Coordinates of C-alpha atoms in Angstrom, one line a residue:
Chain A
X129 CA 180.3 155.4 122.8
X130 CA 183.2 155.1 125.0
X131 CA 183.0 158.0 128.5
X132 CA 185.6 159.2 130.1
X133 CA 186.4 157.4 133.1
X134 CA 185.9 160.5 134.8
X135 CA 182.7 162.2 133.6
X136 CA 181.0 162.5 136.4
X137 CA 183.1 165.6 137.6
X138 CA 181.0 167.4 134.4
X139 CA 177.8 167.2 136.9
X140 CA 179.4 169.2 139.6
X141 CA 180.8 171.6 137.4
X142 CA 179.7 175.4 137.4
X143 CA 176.6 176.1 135.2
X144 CA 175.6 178.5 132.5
X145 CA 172.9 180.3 131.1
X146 CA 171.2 179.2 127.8
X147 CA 169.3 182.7 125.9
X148 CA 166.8 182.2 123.9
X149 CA 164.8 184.4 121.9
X150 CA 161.1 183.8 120.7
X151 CA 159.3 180.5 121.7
X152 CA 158.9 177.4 119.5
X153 CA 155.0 178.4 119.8
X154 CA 155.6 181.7 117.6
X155 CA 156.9 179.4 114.8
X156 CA 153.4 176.7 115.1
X157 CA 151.6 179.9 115.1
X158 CA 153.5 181.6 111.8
X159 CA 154.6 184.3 113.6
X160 CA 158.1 184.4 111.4
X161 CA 158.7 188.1 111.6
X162 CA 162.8 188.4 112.3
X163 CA 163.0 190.1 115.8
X164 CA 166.4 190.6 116.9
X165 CA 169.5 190.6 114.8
X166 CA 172.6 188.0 114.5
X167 CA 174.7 190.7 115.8
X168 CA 172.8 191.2 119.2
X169 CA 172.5 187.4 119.3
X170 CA 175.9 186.8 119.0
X171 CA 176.2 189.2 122.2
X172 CA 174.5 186.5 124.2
X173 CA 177.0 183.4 122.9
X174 CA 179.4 181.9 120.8
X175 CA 177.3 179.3 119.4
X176 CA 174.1 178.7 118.8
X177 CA 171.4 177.5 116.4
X178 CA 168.3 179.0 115.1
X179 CA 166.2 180.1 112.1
X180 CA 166.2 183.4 109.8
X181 CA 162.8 185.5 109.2
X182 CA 159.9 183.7 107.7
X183 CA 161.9 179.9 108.1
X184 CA 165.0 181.4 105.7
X185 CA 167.0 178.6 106.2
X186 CA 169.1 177.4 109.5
X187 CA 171.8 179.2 111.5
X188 CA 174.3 177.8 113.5
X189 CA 177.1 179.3 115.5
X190 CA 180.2 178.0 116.0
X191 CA 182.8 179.5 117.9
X192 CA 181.6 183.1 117.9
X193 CA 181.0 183.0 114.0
X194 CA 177.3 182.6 112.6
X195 CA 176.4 180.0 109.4
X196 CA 173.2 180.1 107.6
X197 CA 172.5 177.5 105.3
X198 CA 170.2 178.7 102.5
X199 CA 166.9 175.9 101.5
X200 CA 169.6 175.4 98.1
X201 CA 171.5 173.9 100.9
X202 CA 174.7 176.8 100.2
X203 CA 176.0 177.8 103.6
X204 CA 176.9 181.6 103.6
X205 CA 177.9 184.2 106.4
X206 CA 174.8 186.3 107.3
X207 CA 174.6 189.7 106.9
X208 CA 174.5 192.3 109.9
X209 CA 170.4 192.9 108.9
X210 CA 169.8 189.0 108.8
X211 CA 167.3 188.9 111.6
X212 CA 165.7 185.7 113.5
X213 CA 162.1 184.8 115.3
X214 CA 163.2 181.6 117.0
X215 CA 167.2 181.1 118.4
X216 CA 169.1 180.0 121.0
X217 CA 172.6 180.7 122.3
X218 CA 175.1 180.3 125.1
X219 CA 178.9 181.0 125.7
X220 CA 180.5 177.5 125.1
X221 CA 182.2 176.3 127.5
X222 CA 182.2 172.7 126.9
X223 CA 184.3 169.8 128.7
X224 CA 185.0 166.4 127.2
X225 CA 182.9 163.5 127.6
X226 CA 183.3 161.0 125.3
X227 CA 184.4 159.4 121.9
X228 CA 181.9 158.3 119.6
X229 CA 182.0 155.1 117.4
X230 CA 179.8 153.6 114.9
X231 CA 176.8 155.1 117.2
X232 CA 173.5 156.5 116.0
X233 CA 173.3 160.4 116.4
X234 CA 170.7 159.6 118.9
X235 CA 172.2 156.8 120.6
X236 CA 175.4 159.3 121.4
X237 CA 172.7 162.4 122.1
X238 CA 170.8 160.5 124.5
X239 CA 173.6 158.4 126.7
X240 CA 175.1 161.4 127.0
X241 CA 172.2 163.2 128.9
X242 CA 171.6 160.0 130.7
X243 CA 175.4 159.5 132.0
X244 CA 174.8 163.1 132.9
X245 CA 171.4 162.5 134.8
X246 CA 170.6 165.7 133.0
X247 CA 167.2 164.7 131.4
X248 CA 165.6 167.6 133.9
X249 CA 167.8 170.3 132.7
X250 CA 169.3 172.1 129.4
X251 CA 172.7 170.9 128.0
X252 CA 174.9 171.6 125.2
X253 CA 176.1 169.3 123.2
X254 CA 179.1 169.4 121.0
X255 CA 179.8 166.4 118.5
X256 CA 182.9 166.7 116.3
X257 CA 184.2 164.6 113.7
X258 CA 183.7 162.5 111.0
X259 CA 180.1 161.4 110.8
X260 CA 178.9 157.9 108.4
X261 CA 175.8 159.4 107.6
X262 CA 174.1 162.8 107.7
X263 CA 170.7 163.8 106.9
X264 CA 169.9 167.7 106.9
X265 CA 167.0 169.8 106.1
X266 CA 166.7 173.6 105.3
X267 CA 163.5 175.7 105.4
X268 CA 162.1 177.8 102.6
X269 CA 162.2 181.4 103.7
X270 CA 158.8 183.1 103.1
X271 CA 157.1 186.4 102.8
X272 CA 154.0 187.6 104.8
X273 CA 151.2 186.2 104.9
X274 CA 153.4 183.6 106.7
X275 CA 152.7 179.9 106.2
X276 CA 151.9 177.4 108.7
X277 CA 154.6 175.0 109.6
X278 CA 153.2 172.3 107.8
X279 CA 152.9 174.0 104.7
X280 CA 156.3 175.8 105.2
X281 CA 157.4 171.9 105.8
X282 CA 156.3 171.1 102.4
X283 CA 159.0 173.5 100.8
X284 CA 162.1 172.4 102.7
X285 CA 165.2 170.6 100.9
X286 CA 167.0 167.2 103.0
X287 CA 170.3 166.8 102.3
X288 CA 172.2 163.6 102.9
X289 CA 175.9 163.5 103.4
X290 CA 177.9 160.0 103.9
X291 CA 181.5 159.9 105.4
X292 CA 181.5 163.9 106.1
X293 CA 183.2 165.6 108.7
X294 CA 181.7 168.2 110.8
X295 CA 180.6 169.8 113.8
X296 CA 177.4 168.9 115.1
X297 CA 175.9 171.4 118.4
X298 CA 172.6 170.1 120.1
X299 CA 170.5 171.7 122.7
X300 CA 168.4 169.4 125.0
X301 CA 165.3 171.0 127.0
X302 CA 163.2 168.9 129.4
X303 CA 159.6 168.1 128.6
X304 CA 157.8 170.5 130.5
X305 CA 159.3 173.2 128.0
X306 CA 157.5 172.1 125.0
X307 CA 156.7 174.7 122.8
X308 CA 158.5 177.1 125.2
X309 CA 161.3 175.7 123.2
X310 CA 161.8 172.6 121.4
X311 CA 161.3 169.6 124.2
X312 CA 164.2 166.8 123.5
X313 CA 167.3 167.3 121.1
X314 CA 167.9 170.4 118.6
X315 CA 170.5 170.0 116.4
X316 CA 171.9 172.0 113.9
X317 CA 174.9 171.0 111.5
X318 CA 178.3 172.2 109.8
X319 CA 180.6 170.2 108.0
X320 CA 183.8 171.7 107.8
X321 CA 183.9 172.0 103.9
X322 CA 180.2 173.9 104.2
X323 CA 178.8 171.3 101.8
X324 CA 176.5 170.2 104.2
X325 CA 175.0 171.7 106.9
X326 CA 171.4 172.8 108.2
X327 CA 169.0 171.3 110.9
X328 CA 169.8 167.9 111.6
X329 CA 167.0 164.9 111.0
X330 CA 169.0 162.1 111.7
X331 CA 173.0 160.6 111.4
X332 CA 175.6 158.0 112.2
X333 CA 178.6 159.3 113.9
X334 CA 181.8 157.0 112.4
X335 CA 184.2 158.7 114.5
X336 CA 184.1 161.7 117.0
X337 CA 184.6 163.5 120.2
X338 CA 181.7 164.5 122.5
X339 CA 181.4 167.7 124.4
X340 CA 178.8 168.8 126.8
X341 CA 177.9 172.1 128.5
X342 CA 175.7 171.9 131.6
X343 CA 173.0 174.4 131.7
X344 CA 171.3 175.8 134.9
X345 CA 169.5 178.5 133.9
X346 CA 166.7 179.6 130.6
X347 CA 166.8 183.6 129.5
X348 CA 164.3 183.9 127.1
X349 CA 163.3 187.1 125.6
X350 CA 159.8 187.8 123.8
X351 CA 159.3 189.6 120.8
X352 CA 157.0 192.0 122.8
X353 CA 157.7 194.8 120.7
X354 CA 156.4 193.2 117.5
X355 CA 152.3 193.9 116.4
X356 CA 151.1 190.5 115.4
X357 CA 152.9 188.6 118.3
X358 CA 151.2 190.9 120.7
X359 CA 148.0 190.3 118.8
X360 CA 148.3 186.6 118.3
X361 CA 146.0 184.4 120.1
X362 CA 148.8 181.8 121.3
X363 CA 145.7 179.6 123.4
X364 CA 145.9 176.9 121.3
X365 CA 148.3 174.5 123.0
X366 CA 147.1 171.3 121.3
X367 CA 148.0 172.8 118.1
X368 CA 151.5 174.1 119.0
X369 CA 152.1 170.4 120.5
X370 CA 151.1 168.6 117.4
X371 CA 153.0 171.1 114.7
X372 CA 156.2 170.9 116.7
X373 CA 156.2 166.8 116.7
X374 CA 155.4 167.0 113.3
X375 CA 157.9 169.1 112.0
X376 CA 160.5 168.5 114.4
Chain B
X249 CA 138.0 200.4 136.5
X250 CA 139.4 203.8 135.6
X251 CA 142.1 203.2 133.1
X252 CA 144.4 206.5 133.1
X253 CA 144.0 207.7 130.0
X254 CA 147.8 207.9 128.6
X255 CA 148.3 204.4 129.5
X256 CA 149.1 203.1 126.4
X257 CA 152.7 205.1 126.7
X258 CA 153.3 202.1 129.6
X259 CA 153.0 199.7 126.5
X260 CA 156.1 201.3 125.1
X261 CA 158.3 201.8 128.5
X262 CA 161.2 199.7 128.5
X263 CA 160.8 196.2 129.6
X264 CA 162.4 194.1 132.5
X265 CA 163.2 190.3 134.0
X266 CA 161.1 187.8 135.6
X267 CA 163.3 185.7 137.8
X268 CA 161.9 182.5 138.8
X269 CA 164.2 179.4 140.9
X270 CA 162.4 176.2 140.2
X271 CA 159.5 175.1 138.1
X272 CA 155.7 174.3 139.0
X273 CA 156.2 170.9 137.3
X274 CA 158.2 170.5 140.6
X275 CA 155.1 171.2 143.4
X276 CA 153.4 169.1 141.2
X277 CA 155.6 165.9 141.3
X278 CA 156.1 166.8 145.2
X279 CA 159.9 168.2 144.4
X280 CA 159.7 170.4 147.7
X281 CA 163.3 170.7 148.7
X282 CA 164.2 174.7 149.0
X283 CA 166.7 175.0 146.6
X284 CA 167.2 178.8 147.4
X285 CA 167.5 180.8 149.9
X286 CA 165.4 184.0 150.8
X287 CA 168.6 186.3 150.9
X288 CA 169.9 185.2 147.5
X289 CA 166.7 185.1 145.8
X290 CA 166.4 189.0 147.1
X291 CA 169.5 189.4 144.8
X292 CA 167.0 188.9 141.9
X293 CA 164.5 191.2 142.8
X294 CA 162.7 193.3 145.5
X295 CA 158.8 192.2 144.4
X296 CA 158.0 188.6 144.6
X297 CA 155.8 185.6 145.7
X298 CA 156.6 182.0 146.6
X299 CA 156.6 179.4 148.6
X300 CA 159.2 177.6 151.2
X301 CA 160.4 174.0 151.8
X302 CA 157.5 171.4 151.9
X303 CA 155.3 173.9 151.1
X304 CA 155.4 176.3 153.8
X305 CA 153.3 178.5 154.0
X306 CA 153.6 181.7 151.5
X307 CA 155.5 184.4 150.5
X308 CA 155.6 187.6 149.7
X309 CA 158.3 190.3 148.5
X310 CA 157.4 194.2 148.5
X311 CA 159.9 196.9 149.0
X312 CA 162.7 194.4 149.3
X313 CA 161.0 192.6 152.5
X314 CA 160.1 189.2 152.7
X315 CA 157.3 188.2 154.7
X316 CA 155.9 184.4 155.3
X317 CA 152.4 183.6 155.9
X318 CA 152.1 180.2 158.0
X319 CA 149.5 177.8 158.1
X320 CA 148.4 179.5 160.5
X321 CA 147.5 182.5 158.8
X322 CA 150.0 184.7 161.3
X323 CA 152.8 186.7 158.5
X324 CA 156.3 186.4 159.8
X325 CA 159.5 187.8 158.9
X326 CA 161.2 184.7 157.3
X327 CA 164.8 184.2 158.6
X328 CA 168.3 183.6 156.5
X329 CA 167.9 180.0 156.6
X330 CA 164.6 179.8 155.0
X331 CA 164.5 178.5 151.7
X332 CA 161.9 178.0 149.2
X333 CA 161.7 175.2 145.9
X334 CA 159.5 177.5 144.1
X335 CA 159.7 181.6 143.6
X336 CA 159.2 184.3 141.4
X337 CA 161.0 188.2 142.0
X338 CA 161.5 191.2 139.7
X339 CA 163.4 194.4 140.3
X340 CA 160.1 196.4 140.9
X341 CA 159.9 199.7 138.2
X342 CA 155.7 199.6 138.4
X343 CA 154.0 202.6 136.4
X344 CA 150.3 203.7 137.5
X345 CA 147.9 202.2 135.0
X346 CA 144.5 202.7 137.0
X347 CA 142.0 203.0 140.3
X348 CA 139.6 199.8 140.4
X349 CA 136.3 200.9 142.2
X350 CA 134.0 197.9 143.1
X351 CA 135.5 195.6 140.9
X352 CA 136.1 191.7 140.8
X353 CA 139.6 191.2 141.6
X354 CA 139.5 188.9 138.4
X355 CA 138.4 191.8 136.3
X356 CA 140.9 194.4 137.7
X357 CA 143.8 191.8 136.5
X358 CA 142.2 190.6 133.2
X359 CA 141.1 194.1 132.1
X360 CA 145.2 195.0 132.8
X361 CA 146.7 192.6 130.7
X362 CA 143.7 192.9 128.2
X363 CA 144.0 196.9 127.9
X364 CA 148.1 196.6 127.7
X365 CA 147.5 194.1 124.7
X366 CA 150.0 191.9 127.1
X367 CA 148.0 188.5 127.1
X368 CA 151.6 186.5 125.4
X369 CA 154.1 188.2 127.6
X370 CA 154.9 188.2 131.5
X371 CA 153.4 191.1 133.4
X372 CA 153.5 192.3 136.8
X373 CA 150.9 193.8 138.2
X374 CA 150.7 195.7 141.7
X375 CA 146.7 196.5 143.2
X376 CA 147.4 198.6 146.7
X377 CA 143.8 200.2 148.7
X378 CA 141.3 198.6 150.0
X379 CA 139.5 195.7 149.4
X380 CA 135.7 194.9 150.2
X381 CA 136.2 191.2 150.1
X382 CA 139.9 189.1 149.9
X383 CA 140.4 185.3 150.4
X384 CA 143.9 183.6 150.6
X385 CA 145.1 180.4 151.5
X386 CA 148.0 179.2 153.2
X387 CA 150.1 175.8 152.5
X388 CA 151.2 173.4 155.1
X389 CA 154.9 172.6 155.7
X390 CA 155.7 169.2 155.3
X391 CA 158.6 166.8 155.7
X392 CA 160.3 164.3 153.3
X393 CA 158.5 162.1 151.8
X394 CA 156.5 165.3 150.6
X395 CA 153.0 165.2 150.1
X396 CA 151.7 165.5 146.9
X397 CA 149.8 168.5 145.8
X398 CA 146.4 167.0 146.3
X399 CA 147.2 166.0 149.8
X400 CA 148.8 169.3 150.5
X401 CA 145.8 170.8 149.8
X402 CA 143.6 169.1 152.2
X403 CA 145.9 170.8 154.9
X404 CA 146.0 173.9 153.8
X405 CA 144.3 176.7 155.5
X406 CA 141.8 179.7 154.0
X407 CA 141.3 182.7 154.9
X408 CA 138.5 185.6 154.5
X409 CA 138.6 189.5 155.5
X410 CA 136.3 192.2 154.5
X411 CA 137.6 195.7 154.5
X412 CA 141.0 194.7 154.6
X413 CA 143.5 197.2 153.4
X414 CA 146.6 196.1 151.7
X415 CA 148.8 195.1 148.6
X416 CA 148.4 192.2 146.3
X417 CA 151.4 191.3 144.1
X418 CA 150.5 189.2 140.7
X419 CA 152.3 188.2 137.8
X420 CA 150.5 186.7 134.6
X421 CA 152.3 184.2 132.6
X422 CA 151.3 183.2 128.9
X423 CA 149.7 180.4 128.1
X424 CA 152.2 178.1 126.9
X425 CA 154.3 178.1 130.4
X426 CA 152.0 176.2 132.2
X427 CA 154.2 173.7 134.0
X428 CA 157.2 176.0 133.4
X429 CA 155.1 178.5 136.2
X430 CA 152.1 179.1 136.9
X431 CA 149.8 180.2 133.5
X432 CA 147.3 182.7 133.8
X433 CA 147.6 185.3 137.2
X434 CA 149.3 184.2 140.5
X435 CA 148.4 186.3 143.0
X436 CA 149.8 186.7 146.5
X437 CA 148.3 189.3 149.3
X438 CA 149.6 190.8 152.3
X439 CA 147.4 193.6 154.9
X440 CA 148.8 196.8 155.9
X441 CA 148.2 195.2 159.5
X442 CA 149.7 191.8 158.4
X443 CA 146.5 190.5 159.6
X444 CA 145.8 188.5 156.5
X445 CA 148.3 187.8 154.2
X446 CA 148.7 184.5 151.5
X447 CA 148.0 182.8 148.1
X448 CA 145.1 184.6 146.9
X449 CA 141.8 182.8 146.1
X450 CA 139.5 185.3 145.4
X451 CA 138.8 189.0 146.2
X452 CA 137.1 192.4 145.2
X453 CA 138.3 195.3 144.9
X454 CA 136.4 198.8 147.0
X455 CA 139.0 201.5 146.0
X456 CA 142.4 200.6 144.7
X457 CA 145.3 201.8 142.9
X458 CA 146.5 199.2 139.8
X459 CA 150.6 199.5 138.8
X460 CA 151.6 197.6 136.2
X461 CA 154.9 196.4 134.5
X462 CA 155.7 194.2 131.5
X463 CA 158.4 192.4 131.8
X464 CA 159.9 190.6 128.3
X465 CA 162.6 188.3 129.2
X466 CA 161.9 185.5 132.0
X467 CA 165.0 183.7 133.6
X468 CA 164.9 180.7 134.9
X469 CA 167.3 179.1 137.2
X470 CA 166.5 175.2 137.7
X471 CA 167.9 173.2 141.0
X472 CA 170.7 171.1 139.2
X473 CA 172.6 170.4 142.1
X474 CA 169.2 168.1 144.2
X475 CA 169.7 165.2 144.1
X476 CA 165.5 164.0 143.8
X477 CA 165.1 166.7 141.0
X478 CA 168.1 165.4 139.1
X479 CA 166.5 161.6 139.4
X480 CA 163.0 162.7 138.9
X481 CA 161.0 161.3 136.3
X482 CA 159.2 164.7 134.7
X483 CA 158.0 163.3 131.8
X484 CA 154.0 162.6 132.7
X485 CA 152.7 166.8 131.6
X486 CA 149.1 165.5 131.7
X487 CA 149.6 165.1 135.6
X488 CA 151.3 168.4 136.0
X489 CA 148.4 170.1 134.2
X490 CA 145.7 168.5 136.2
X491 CA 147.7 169.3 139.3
X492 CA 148.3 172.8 138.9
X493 CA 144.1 173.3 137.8
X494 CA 143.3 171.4 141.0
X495 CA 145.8 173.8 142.9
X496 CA 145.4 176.8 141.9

């Protein structure tokens, strides 16, 4: 990946705030009840990622307009009553970092935070253009009694795409905010025909620009409202550790 | 403890913000730089607890006033310049939710959280009267290179009372933040007389009155801009788990 010469002014530039709503725990712990809507989401960014109720699929928001990707792998427009447990969103406001060439997905994903020293904090990453290879997945949306990650796991479709182009938008969170959110990369994907999109396993970027958003600050709202969250016993750390690595 | 009887209509009150600067993954990896000062953190809230620059000493924020317990035990009136690397504030909104009579401090909080069905959200929590027993502890300032959390300890300073009257400010934090904060209740006290003040150890409660407030969104505001927390490695969670068990 070739930086720009002057990247470093990225670090010292003002910060935003990443929203969140629901933890990555509630989704170890099947707790897939949809608890705030795209439309009061979309109040809180202009893009995004997350998941509908019960797993339905993958979302991703791109310039103020929301994507879900169905597990047939069809990308449609969400309705105003499709509802999520587990999102996240911020208002992009992304500055140019690099160009991407014949790099790994995670080669780019990881210089990136490591040019930025941002490994401690949340960024935003934007990836656009043509990509060699792209491997997706989308969940199976379910019903109540909700099933466990694993099992949910077994139901999802992977996609692969080869020479597509597309926008690609990643969140990072440190370490320490495993199962708070996802620790590492999340990436969600859209390619600009809609033939392939979803939550993003693994790719090979041929050719394409780099964006990053610095992020300073976490708002995360809890679905404190909804009955079985507030009844769940959400102790279990081991569990929540081991059902995210596995199905992330 | 004497639960008023239409407390459950606290369950359903509107819900606020938890503001927090810094992690306790940071005290733990002896990231004690203040990162914020007193005044603007007072911008986030007018209840709060803390701690300032190499651990100094404690803090508490009631009614919009900060006060800062030494090593020494003696409760000052911290000035503009201090700042602290680790804090928590909320814009206070407390509803009654009790009277504790001759109860374990531990009891008074866990019976709160337990009664409000709260145990996965954040929840502040407000126990003014008089207590028959209270213990606190105080941190030691240090310089850079800071101490580590184990050695900090061995300088910190405890302190008993009997009979003391005053007000003890906790927030509970779910589980799965441990690291992010501090899981479980963190507790800070302060007399009427300002005679004993601090972290709190241990306590129990003669005649008190027990406010409450959930609180469903926590905002988190990391220090991007230090230079040691930007290089850190934060990666070793065992350590931070051990340290904060061992701490607190």
């Amino acid at each position: 990946m070739k930086i720009l010469r002057n990247f470093e002014r990225i670090i010292f530039m003002s910060n935003s705030t990443l929203f969140q709503v629901g933890t990555m725990q509630l989704l170890a712990n099947s707790l897939l009840d949809g608890t705030m809507s795209i439309g009061d989401l979309l109040k809180h960014g202009d893009f995004g990622i997350g998941t509908g109720q019960g797993l339905d699929g993958e979302l991703i928001i791109l310039d103020g307009k929301a994507y879900h990707t169905l597990v047939s792998g069809e990308c449609e427009t969400p309705d105003a009553s499709f509802t999520t447990p587990f999102a996240a969103a911020h208002h992009g406001d992304f500055k140019d970092f690099g160009q991407a060439e014949n790099d790994s997905l995670e080669e780019v994903l990881n210089n990136a935070v490591a040019a930025l020293r941002a490994q401690n904090q949340f960024v935003a990453l934007l990836v656009e253009g043509e990509f060699e290879t792209m491997t997706t997945r989308s969940a199976a949306g379910s019903q109540k009694p909700y099933p466990s990650l694993t099992e949910a796991a077994e139901k999802q479709q992977v996609f692969n795409g080869t020479k597509v182009k597309g926008r690609l938008l990643s969140y990072y969170a440190p370490a320490i905010y495993q199962g708070v959110t996802v620790a590492g990369f999340h990436s969600h994907f859209l390619a600009d025909d809609h033939n392939l999109s979803g939550h993003v396993l693994t790719g090979k970027v041929l050719n394409a620009t780099v964006k990053v958003q610095l992020l300073d600050t976490i708002e995360q709202v809890l679905p404190v409202d909804n009955a079985d969250f507030k009844a769940a016993d959400l102790t279990d750390l081991t569990m929540v550790h081991k059902a995210i690595e596995a199905a992330e």
